[in-house]
Amino acid sequence: MEISRHTYLERRKSLMAQLPEKSVVVLRTGELATRNNDCDYEFRPHSSFFYLTGFPEPSAYAFISGEGELTLLTLPKDPEKEQWEGFRHGRQGAIETFGAAQAAVIEELAPTAFDLLNGAQQVVYLFSDAELQQQIAQWRDALAAKARAGAIAPTHMQDLEPLVADMRLIKDAEEIAIMERAAQISVAAHQQAMSSVHPGMYEYQLEAELNYVFMKSGARQPAYNNIVASGANACVLHYIKNDEEIAEGDLVLIDAGAELGCYAADITRTFPANGKFSEPQAALYQLVLDAYHAGLKELQVGTAYEAFHNAAVEVLTTGLVNLGLLQGEPKALIENKAYRDFYMHNTGHWLGLDVHDCGTYKVAGESRPLQAGMVLTIEPGLYVSKDNLSVDKKWRGIGIRIEDDVLIREQGPYVLTHGLAKEITEIEALMSKG
Ligand code: GLY
Ligand code: MN
Ligand code: MN
């Protein structure tokens, strides 16, 4: 399951059509990162580089010019290196497999850049890439120094981020198919975890169940560090230590999603280690679930992005008052953000090649209206610190989040992570079979 070569070319064409003539886009994918001594982390291409090229190897540069013509600079073919480290596509592979109009080995970066930037009016690149920014400045200065020999240095620089972010924000049918598969692999992993948990297990042992299903299903790695948080650990939003023993009576919060073809899934479920919610756990869980359902209704074409968060906050705040965790009028508690003691994150984010995908949430100062093809998470939660002495002790140390991935469609929201238990009765039924 992958994006077709034709789609990469169409993306480059569409990008260039938005730029003035004589623009050159420059991207780099980044280098292998050392883990320790001579061991590297597995390489993962830069998301926007990958979006426009599909090229998976480290150390590569891409120049896009004209109507989308790609020049790829790659690591050279090297039989000895390939004997130790594996296959490289090299120059020929860049042309034949990745549709590059031209290709060169990375040692030829500077002369290739001079050639391509000579006579270009503007260079378009990610301003966030400081190293590339420095290289481009050097290439430009070197061209300017050769002006008397006829070289023409580019005069304008433009940030690629807003252009590529807006493109990546709307997913096409190929992307949606991969994302639904990543979502469904993740659903299976969460089902496996819910069916195998028991008090006395260590959090990492439950994490192993997730990784097993991801890998067995073809997703070689998670899209982000797995969060397997029992008891009060669930109140740490990005808890990744995953090294404690799961106790009888704990809730377990798992936030984990597979990465497939570089696309992310992002799911959270919270369930009782012993298979049965206690009364306070069930009360808070039902509140988060009600907030989820209220938020989901707002995920409609044309609705402002902020609406689903606001709907969730209203349900959560009113519920916290009804349960006695907050005192006062919900309207005032929302205005002064009193709910943030228990709910300190937003109700979702864009999802795609990055788990927190690119794309602004406001356009011209206004909350962005939702469009068909956007994918986002919905993830309301409640977190009661174990040290919160202002609430009855039965609530303390409970952390709950429910998270699904949703595609915005004309005919209403479509939950890509469908089929995973989230109602209390569904979770308890699934766990009793485990
Ligand atoms: N897994 C990170 C998040 O839910 O935003
Ligand atoms: Mn998320
Ligand atoms: Mn998540």
Short mmCIF file of N, CA and C in Angstrom, two decimals, residues 30-174:
data_model
loop_
_atom_site.label_atom_id
_atom_site.label_comp_id
_atom_site.label_asym_id
_atom_site.label_seq_id
_atom_site.Cartn_x
_atom_site.Cartn_y
_atom_site.Cartn_z
N GLY A 30 17.49 14.97 5.62
CA GLY A 30 18.17 14.80 6.92
C GLY A 30 19.08 13.58 6.92
N GLU A 31 19.84 13.50 7.99
CA GLU A 31 20.89 12.47 8.09
C GLU A 31 20.46 11.40 9.09
N LEU A 32 21.13 10.26 9.00
CA LEU A 32 20.97 9.23 10.03
C LEU A 32 21.40 9.82 11.38
N ALA A 33 20.70 9.48 12.44
CA ALA A 33 21.08 9.99 13.76
C ALA A 33 21.73 8.86 14.56
N THR A 34 22.83 9.20 15.22
CA THR A 34 23.53 8.18 16.03
C THR A 34 22.74 7.92 17.31
N ARG A 35 22.59 6.64 17.64
CA ARG A 35 21.98 6.28 18.92
C ARG A 35 23.06 6.18 19.99
N ASN A 36 24.08 5.43 19.68
CA ASN A 36 25.25 5.33 20.56
C ASN A 36 26.37 4.68 19.76
N ASN A 37 27.58 5.13 20.02
CA ASN A 37 28.78 4.63 19.33
C ASN A 37 28.50 4.49 17.83
N ASP A 38 28.53 3.26 17.31
CA ASP A 38 28.32 3.11 15.87
C ASP A 38 26.93 2.56 15.54
N CYS A 39 25.98 2.74 16.46
CA CYS A 39 24.60 2.29 16.22
C CYS A 39 23.73 3.51 15.90
N ASP A 40 23.01 3.42 14.79
CA ASP A 40 22.13 4.51 14.39
C ASP A 40 20.68 4.19 14.72
N TYR A 41 19.89 5.25 14.89
CA TYR A 41 18.43 5.08 14.89
C TYR A 41 18.01 4.71 13.47
N GLU A 42 16.91 3.98 13.37
CA GLU A 42 16.38 3.69 12.04
C GLU A 42 16.00 5.01 11.38
N PHE A 43 16.28 5.14 10.09
CA PHE A 43 16.02 6.41 9.42
C PHE A 43 14.53 6.55 9.08
N ARG A 44 14.04 7.76 9.26
CA ARG A 44 12.65 8.09 8.89
C ARG A 44 12.75 9.37 8.06
N PRO A 45 12.30 9.37 6.78
CA PRO A 45 12.46 10.58 5.97
C PRO A 45 11.69 11.78 6.53
N HIS A 46 12.15 12.95 6.18
CA HIS A 46 11.43 14.18 6.54
C HIS A 46 10.06 14.16 5.85
N SER A 47 9.02 14.53 6.57
CA SER A 47 7.67 14.33 6.04
C SER A 47 7.40 15.12 4.75
N SER A 48 7.79 16.39 4.69
CA SER A 48 7.49 17.17 3.49
C SER A 48 8.37 16.74 2.33
N PHE A 49 9.61 16.37 2.62
CA PHE A 49 10.50 15.83 1.59
C PHE A 49 9.87 14.57 0.99
N PHE A 50 9.40 13.70 1.88
CA PHE A 50 8.79 12.44 1.44
C PHE A 50 7.50 12.70 0.67
N TYR A 51 6.73 13.68 1.12
CA TYR A 51 5.44 14.01 0.48
C TYR A 51 5.65 14.40 -0.99
N LEU A 52 6.77 15.06 -1.27
CA LEU A 52 7.00 15.58 -2.63
C LEU A 52 7.87 14.67 -3.48
N THR A 53 8.52 13.68 -2.87
CA THR A 53 9.44 12.83 -3.65
C THR A 53 9.17 11.33 -3.50
N GLY A 54 8.72 10.90 -2.33
CA GLY A 54 8.59 9.47 -2.04
C GLY A 54 9.92 8.78 -1.82
N PHE A 55 11.01 9.55 -1.77
CA PHE A 55 12.35 8.94 -1.67
C PHE A 55 12.68 8.63 -0.22
N PRO A 56 13.03 7.37 0.08
CA PRO A 56 13.13 6.98 1.50
C PRO A 56 14.51 7.04 2.13
N GLU A 57 15.58 7.26 1.35
CA GLU A 57 16.93 7.13 1.93
C GLU A 57 17.41 8.41 2.61
N PRO A 58 18.32 8.27 3.56
CA PRO A 58 18.87 9.46 4.23
C PRO A 58 19.81 10.25 3.33
N SER A 59 20.15 11.45 3.78
CA SER A 59 21.20 12.31 3.18
C SER A 59 20.82 12.89 1.82
N ALA A 60 19.58 12.73 1.37
CA ALA A 60 19.21 13.18 0.03
C ALA A 60 18.74 14.63 0.03
N TYR A 61 18.94 15.29 -1.11
CA TYR A 61 18.43 16.64 -1.36
C TYR A 61 17.52 16.58 -2.58
N ALA A 62 16.51 17.43 -2.60
CA ALA A 62 15.63 17.51 -3.77
C ALA A 62 15.54 18.97 -4.22
N PHE A 63 15.64 19.18 -5.52
CA PHE A 63 15.40 20.49 -6.13
C PHE A 63 14.21 20.30 -7.06
N ILE A 64 13.22 21.18 -6.94
CA ILE A 64 12.04 21.09 -7.83
C ILE A 64 11.97 22.39 -8.61
N SER A 65 11.86 22.27 -9.91
CA SER A 65 11.87 23.47 -10.74
C SER A 65 10.85 23.31 -11.88
N GLY A 66 10.77 24.36 -12.71
CA GLY A 66 9.90 24.31 -13.89
C GLY A 66 8.48 23.97 -13.52
N GLU A 67 7.97 22.88 -14.13
CA GLU A 67 6.59 22.47 -13.84
C GLU A 67 6.55 21.25 -12.93
N GLY A 68 7.57 21.13 -12.11
CA GLY A 68 7.58 20.00 -11.17
C GLY A 68 8.72 19.04 -11.41
N GLU A 69 9.68 19.44 -12.28
CA GLU A 69 10.82 18.56 -12.54
C GLU A 69 11.64 18.39 -11.27
N LEU A 70 11.99 17.14 -11.03
CA LEU A 70 12.72 16.81 -9.80
C LEU A 70 14.18 16.51 -10.11
N THR A 71 15.07 17.15 -9.35
CA THR A 71 16.48 16.75 -9.36
C THR A 71 16.78 16.18 -7.99
N LEU A 72 17.20 14.92 -7.97
CA LEU A 72 17.47 14.26 -6.68
C LEU A 72 18.97 14.04 -6.51
N LEU A 73 19.46 14.38 -5.36
CA LEU A 73 20.86 14.07 -5.02
C LEU A 73 20.84 13.00 -3.96
N THR A 74 21.53 11.91 -4.25
CA THR A 74 21.41 10.74 -3.38
C THR A 74 22.79 10.25 -2.97
N LEU A 75 22.80 9.37 -1.98
CA LEU A 75 24.04 8.68 -1.65
C LEU A 75 24.44 7.86 -2.87
N PRO A 76 25.75 7.74 -3.13
CA PRO A 76 26.17 6.99 -4.32
C PRO A 76 26.00 5.48 -4.13
N LYS A 77 25.86 4.78 -5.24
CA LYS A 77 25.96 3.32 -5.17
C LYS A 77 27.36 2.99 -4.65
N ASP A 78 27.46 1.99 -3.80
CA ASP A 78 28.75 1.68 -3.18
C ASP A 78 28.68 0.22 -2.71
N PRO A 79 29.24 -0.68 -3.53
CA PRO A 79 29.08 -2.12 -3.23
C PRO A 79 29.53 -2.47 -1.80
N GLU A 80 30.60 -1.84 -1.34
CA GLU A 80 31.09 -2.21 -0.01
C GLU A 80 30.12 -1.73 1.09
N LYS A 81 29.70 -0.46 0.98
CA LYS A 81 28.73 0.07 1.96
C LYS A 81 27.42 -0.72 1.90
N GLU A 82 27.00 -1.05 0.67
CA GLU A 82 25.72 -1.76 0.52
C GLU A 82 25.82 -3.18 1.08
N GLN A 83 27.03 -3.74 1.04
CA GLN A 83 27.25 -5.07 1.65
C GLN A 83 26.95 -5.02 3.15
N TRP A 84 27.32 -3.92 3.80
CA TRP A 84 27.13 -3.80 5.24
C TRP A 84 25.78 -3.19 5.61
N GLU A 85 25.36 -2.17 4.84
CA GLU A 85 24.20 -1.37 5.29
C GLU A 85 22.94 -1.57 4.47
N GLY A 86 23.08 -2.21 3.30
CA GLY A 86 21.89 -2.47 2.50
C GLY A 86 21.84 -1.64 1.23
N PHE A 87 20.84 -1.95 0.45
CA PHE A 87 20.69 -1.40 -0.91
C PHE A 87 20.54 0.12 -0.91
N ARG A 88 21.14 0.74 -1.91
CA ARG A 88 20.92 2.16 -2.20
C ARG A 88 20.40 2.31 -3.62
N HIS A 89 19.46 3.21 -3.83
CA HIS A 89 18.92 3.40 -5.18
C HIS A 89 19.93 4.08 -6.09
N GLY A 90 20.72 4.98 -5.54
CA GLY A 90 21.72 5.67 -6.37
C GLY A 90 21.09 6.54 -7.43
N ARG A 91 21.96 7.05 -8.30
CA ARG A 91 21.54 8.01 -9.33
C ARG A 91 20.51 7.40 -10.28
N GLN A 92 20.81 6.20 -10.72
CA GLN A 92 19.92 5.56 -11.71
C GLN A 92 18.55 5.25 -11.11
N GLY A 93 18.57 4.78 -9.86
CA GLY A 93 17.30 4.46 -9.19
C GLY A 93 16.46 5.72 -8.98
N ALA A 94 17.15 6.84 -8.71
CA ALA A 94 16.41 8.10 -8.49
C ALA A 94 15.62 8.45 -9.75
N ILE A 95 16.21 8.18 -10.91
CA ILE A 95 15.54 8.50 -12.18
C ILE A 95 14.49 7.44 -12.51
N GLU A 96 14.92 6.18 -12.46
CA GLU A 96 14.02 5.11 -12.94
C GLU A 96 12.89 4.81 -11.97
N THR A 97 13.18 4.83 -10.68
CA THR A 97 12.14 4.43 -9.71
C THR A 97 11.38 5.63 -9.16
N PHE A 98 12.05 6.78 -9.04
CA PHE A 98 11.39 7.91 -8.39
C PHE A 98 11.05 9.05 -9.35
N GLY A 99 11.25 8.80 -10.63
CA GLY A 99 10.80 9.76 -11.65
C GLY A 99 11.55 11.07 -11.65
N ALA A 100 12.81 11.07 -11.13
CA ALA A 100 13.59 12.30 -11.18
C ALA A 100 13.95 12.61 -12.63
N ALA A 101 13.88 13.89 -12.98
CA ALA A 101 14.29 14.29 -14.33
C ALA A 101 15.80 14.23 -14.44
N GLN A 102 16.46 14.55 -13.33
CA GLN A 102 17.92 14.47 -13.26
C GLN A 102 18.27 13.95 -11.88
N ALA A 103 19.46 13.35 -11.82
CA ALA A 103 19.94 12.92 -10.50
C ALA A 103 21.44 13.01 -10.47
N ALA A 104 21.96 13.16 -9.28
CA ALA A 104 23.41 13.21 -9.10
C ALA A 104 23.71 12.63 -7.73
N VAL A 105 24.98 12.33 -7.51
CA VAL A 105 25.34 11.84 -6.17
C VAL A 105 25.59 13.05 -5.27
N ILE A 106 25.46 12.83 -3.98
CA ILE A 106 25.44 13.93 -3.02
C ILE A 106 26.76 14.73 -3.03
N GLU A 107 27.85 14.09 -3.43
CA GLU A 107 29.13 14.82 -3.53
C GLU A 107 29.03 15.97 -4.54
N GLU A 108 28.06 15.89 -5.45
CA GLU A 108 27.93 16.93 -6.47
C GLU A 108 26.90 18.00 -6.06
N LEU A 109 26.62 18.05 -4.77
CA LEU A 109 25.58 18.98 -4.30
C LEU A 109 25.87 20.42 -4.70
N ALA A 110 27.06 20.93 -4.36
CA ALA A 110 27.32 22.35 -4.60
C ALA A 110 27.25 22.71 -6.09
N PRO A 111 27.96 22.00 -6.98
CA PRO A 111 27.85 22.36 -8.40
C PRO A 111 26.42 22.22 -8.95
N THR A 112 25.69 21.21 -8.46
CA THR A 112 24.31 21.04 -8.94
C THR A 112 23.45 22.21 -8.47
N ALA A 113 23.64 22.62 -7.21
CA ALA A 113 22.88 23.76 -6.68
C ALA A 113 23.20 25.02 -7.47
N PHE A 114 24.49 25.26 -7.78
CA PHE A 114 24.85 26.46 -8.57
C PHE A 114 24.11 26.45 -9.89
N ASP A 115 24.14 25.29 -10.55
CA ASP A 115 23.48 25.17 -11.87
C ASP A 115 22.00 25.50 -11.78
N LEU A 116 21.35 24.91 -10.77
CA LEU A 116 19.89 25.04 -10.69
C LEU A 116 19.47 26.42 -10.17
N LEU A 117 20.28 27.01 -9.31
CA LEU A 117 19.89 28.31 -8.74
C LEU A 117 20.35 29.48 -9.62
N ASN A 118 21.27 29.21 -10.53
CA ASN A 118 21.76 30.27 -11.42
C ASN A 118 20.61 30.72 -12.33
N GLY A 119 20.17 31.95 -12.18
CA GLY A 119 19.08 32.47 -13.03
C GLY A 119 17.71 32.31 -12.40
N ALA A 120 17.65 31.57 -11.27
CA ALA A 120 16.36 31.46 -10.56
C ALA A 120 16.08 32.80 -9.89
N GLN A 121 14.79 33.16 -9.81
CA GLN A 121 14.49 34.42 -9.14
C GLN A 121 14.30 34.24 -7.64
N GLN A 122 13.63 33.13 -7.30
CA GLN A 122 13.47 32.91 -5.86
C GLN A 122 13.68 31.46 -5.47
N VAL A 123 14.18 31.31 -4.27
CA VAL A 123 14.42 29.98 -3.72
C VAL A 123 13.38 29.76 -2.63
N VAL A 124 12.74 28.62 -2.71
CA VAL A 124 11.64 28.30 -1.78
C VAL A 124 12.09 27.11 -0.94
N TYR A 125 12.12 27.26 0.36
CA TYR A 125 12.58 26.18 1.23
C TYR A 125 11.95 26.38 2.61
N LEU A 126 12.14 25.40 3.47
CA LEU A 126 11.56 25.50 4.81
C LEU A 126 12.44 26.40 5.67
N PHE A 127 11.92 27.55 6.04
CA PHE A 127 12.71 28.49 6.84
C PHE A 127 13.09 27.87 8.19
N SER A 128 12.34 26.85 8.62
CA SER A 128 12.65 26.21 9.90
C SER A 128 13.94 25.38 9.82
N ASP A 129 14.43 25.11 8.60
CA ASP A 129 15.64 24.29 8.43
C ASP A 129 16.86 25.21 8.39
N ALA A 130 17.42 25.48 9.57
CA ALA A 130 18.51 26.47 9.68
C ALA A 130 19.74 26.06 8.89
N GLU A 131 20.03 24.76 8.88
CA GLU A 131 21.23 24.29 8.18
C GLU A 131 21.10 24.51 6.67
N LEU A 132 19.92 24.19 6.15
CA LEU A 132 19.67 24.39 4.72
C LEU A 132 19.71 25.89 4.38
N GLN A 133 19.15 26.68 5.28
CA GLN A 133 19.15 28.13 5.09
C GLN A 133 20.59 28.64 4.90
N GLN A 134 21.49 28.12 5.72
CA GLN A 134 22.89 28.52 5.64
C GLN A 134 23.51 28.08 4.31
N GLN A 135 23.21 26.87 3.91
CA GLN A 135 23.75 26.36 2.64
C GLN A 135 23.25 27.20 1.48
N ILE A 136 21.95 27.52 1.50
CA ILE A 136 21.38 28.29 0.39
C ILE A 136 22.02 29.68 0.34
N ALA A 137 22.25 30.27 1.51
CA ALA A 137 22.90 31.59 1.56
C ALA A 137 24.30 31.49 0.95
N GLN A 138 25.02 30.40 1.24
CA GLN A 138 26.37 30.23 0.67
C GLN A 138 26.32 30.08 -0.85
N TRP A 139 25.36 29.27 -1.34
CA TRP A 139 25.23 29.08 -2.79
C TRP A 139 24.90 30.42 -3.46
N ARG A 140 24.00 31.16 -2.83
CA ARG A 140 23.60 32.46 -3.41
C ARG A 140 24.79 33.42 -3.44
N ASP A 141 25.55 33.47 -2.32
CA ASP A 141 26.71 34.36 -2.28
C ASP A 141 27.74 33.96 -3.32
N ALA A 142 27.92 32.65 -3.48
CA ALA A 142 28.91 32.18 -4.47
C ALA A 142 28.47 32.58 -5.88
N LEU A 143 27.17 32.52 -6.15
CA LEU A 143 26.67 32.94 -7.48
C LEU A 143 26.84 34.45 -7.65
N ALA A 144 26.53 35.19 -6.59
CA ALA A 144 26.64 36.66 -6.67
C ALA A 144 28.09 37.06 -6.94
N ALA A 145 29.03 36.30 -6.37
CA ALA A 145 30.46 36.62 -6.57
C ALA A 145 30.89 36.37 -8.01
N LYS A 146 30.09 35.59 -8.74
CA LYS A 146 30.45 35.29 -10.13
C LYS A 146 29.60 36.11 -11.11
N ALA A 147 29.04 37.22 -10.62
CA ALA A 147 28.14 38.01 -11.46
C ALA A 147 28.85 38.49 -12.73
N ARG A 148 30.13 38.87 -12.59
CA ARG A 148 30.82 39.40 -13.77
C ARG A 148 31.08 38.31 -14.81
N ALA A 149 31.05 37.07 -14.33
CA ALA A 149 31.19 35.95 -15.28
C ALA A 149 29.83 35.54 -15.83
N GLY A 150 28.80 36.30 -15.48
CA GLY A 150 27.47 36.05 -16.06
C GLY A 150 26.51 35.30 -15.16
N ALA A 151 26.92 34.96 -13.93
CA ALA A 151 26.00 34.24 -13.04
C ALA A 151 24.92 35.19 -12.51
N ILE A 152 23.74 34.65 -12.33
CA ILE A 152 22.64 35.48 -11.78
C ILE A 152 22.14 34.83 -10.50
N ALA A 153 22.36 35.52 -9.39
CA ALA A 153 21.97 34.95 -8.09
C ALA A 153 20.50 35.24 -7.82
N PRO A 154 19.80 34.29 -7.18
CA PRO A 154 18.39 34.55 -6.82
C PRO A 154 18.28 35.73 -5.84
N THR A 155 17.21 36.47 -5.97
CA THR A 155 17.05 37.68 -5.14
C THR A 155 16.00 37.50 -4.04
N HIS A 156 15.13 36.51 -4.18
CA HIS A 156 14.04 36.35 -3.21
C HIS A 156 14.07 34.97 -2.57
N MET A 157 13.66 34.96 -1.32
CA MET A 157 13.52 33.70 -0.59
C MET A 157 12.06 33.59 -0.14
N GLN A 158 11.50 32.39 -0.20
CA GLN A 158 10.12 32.22 0.26
C GLN A 158 10.03 30.98 1.13
N ASP A 159 9.23 31.07 2.18
CA ASP A 159 9.07 29.91 3.07
C ASP A 159 8.14 28.89 2.42
N LEU A 160 8.61 27.66 2.33
CA LEU A 160 7.81 26.57 1.74
C LEU A 160 6.68 26.11 2.67
N GLU A 161 6.86 26.34 3.97
CA GLU A 161 5.96 25.74 4.96
C GLU A 161 4.46 25.99 4.69
N PRO A 162 4.03 27.25 4.50
CA PRO A 162 2.58 27.44 4.34
C PRO A 162 2.02 26.75 3.10
N LEU A 163 2.82 26.69 2.04
CA LEU A 163 2.34 26.06 0.80
C LEU A 163 2.19 24.55 0.97
N VAL A 164 3.26 23.93 1.46
CA VAL A 164 3.22 22.47 1.59
C VAL A 164 2.26 22.06 2.70
N ALA A 165 2.15 22.89 3.72
CA ALA A 165 1.23 22.57 4.82
C ALA A 165 -0.22 22.56 4.32
N ASP A 166 -0.57 23.54 3.50
CA ASP A 166 -1.94 23.57 2.98
C ASP A 166 -2.21 22.38 2.06
N MET A 167 -1.18 21.97 1.31
CA MET A 167 -1.37 20.79 0.45
C MET A 167 -1.53 19.54 1.29
N ARG A 168 -0.67 19.39 2.29
CA ARG A 168 -0.71 18.17 3.13
C ARG A 168 -1.98 18.09 3.98
N LEU A 169 -2.60 19.23 4.21
CA LEU A 169 -3.80 19.27 5.06
C LEU A 169 -4.99 18.52 4.43
N ILE A 170 -5.07 18.54 3.11
CA ILE A 170 -6.18 17.86 2.42
C ILE A 170 -5.67 16.53 1.87
N LYS A 171 -6.22 15.45 2.40
CA LYS A 171 -5.73 14.13 2.00
C LYS A 171 -6.49 13.61 0.77
N ASP A 172 -5.76 12.96 -0.16
CA ASP A 172 -6.43 12.37 -1.33
C ASP A 172 -6.79 10.91 -1.03
N ALA A 173 -7.40 10.25 -2.02
CA ALA A 173 -7.93 8.90 -1.78
C ALA A 173 -6.81 7.92 -1.42
N GLU A 174 -5.64 8.07 -2.03
CA GLU A 174 -4.53 7.14 -1.70
C GLU A 174 -4.08 7.33 -0.26
#
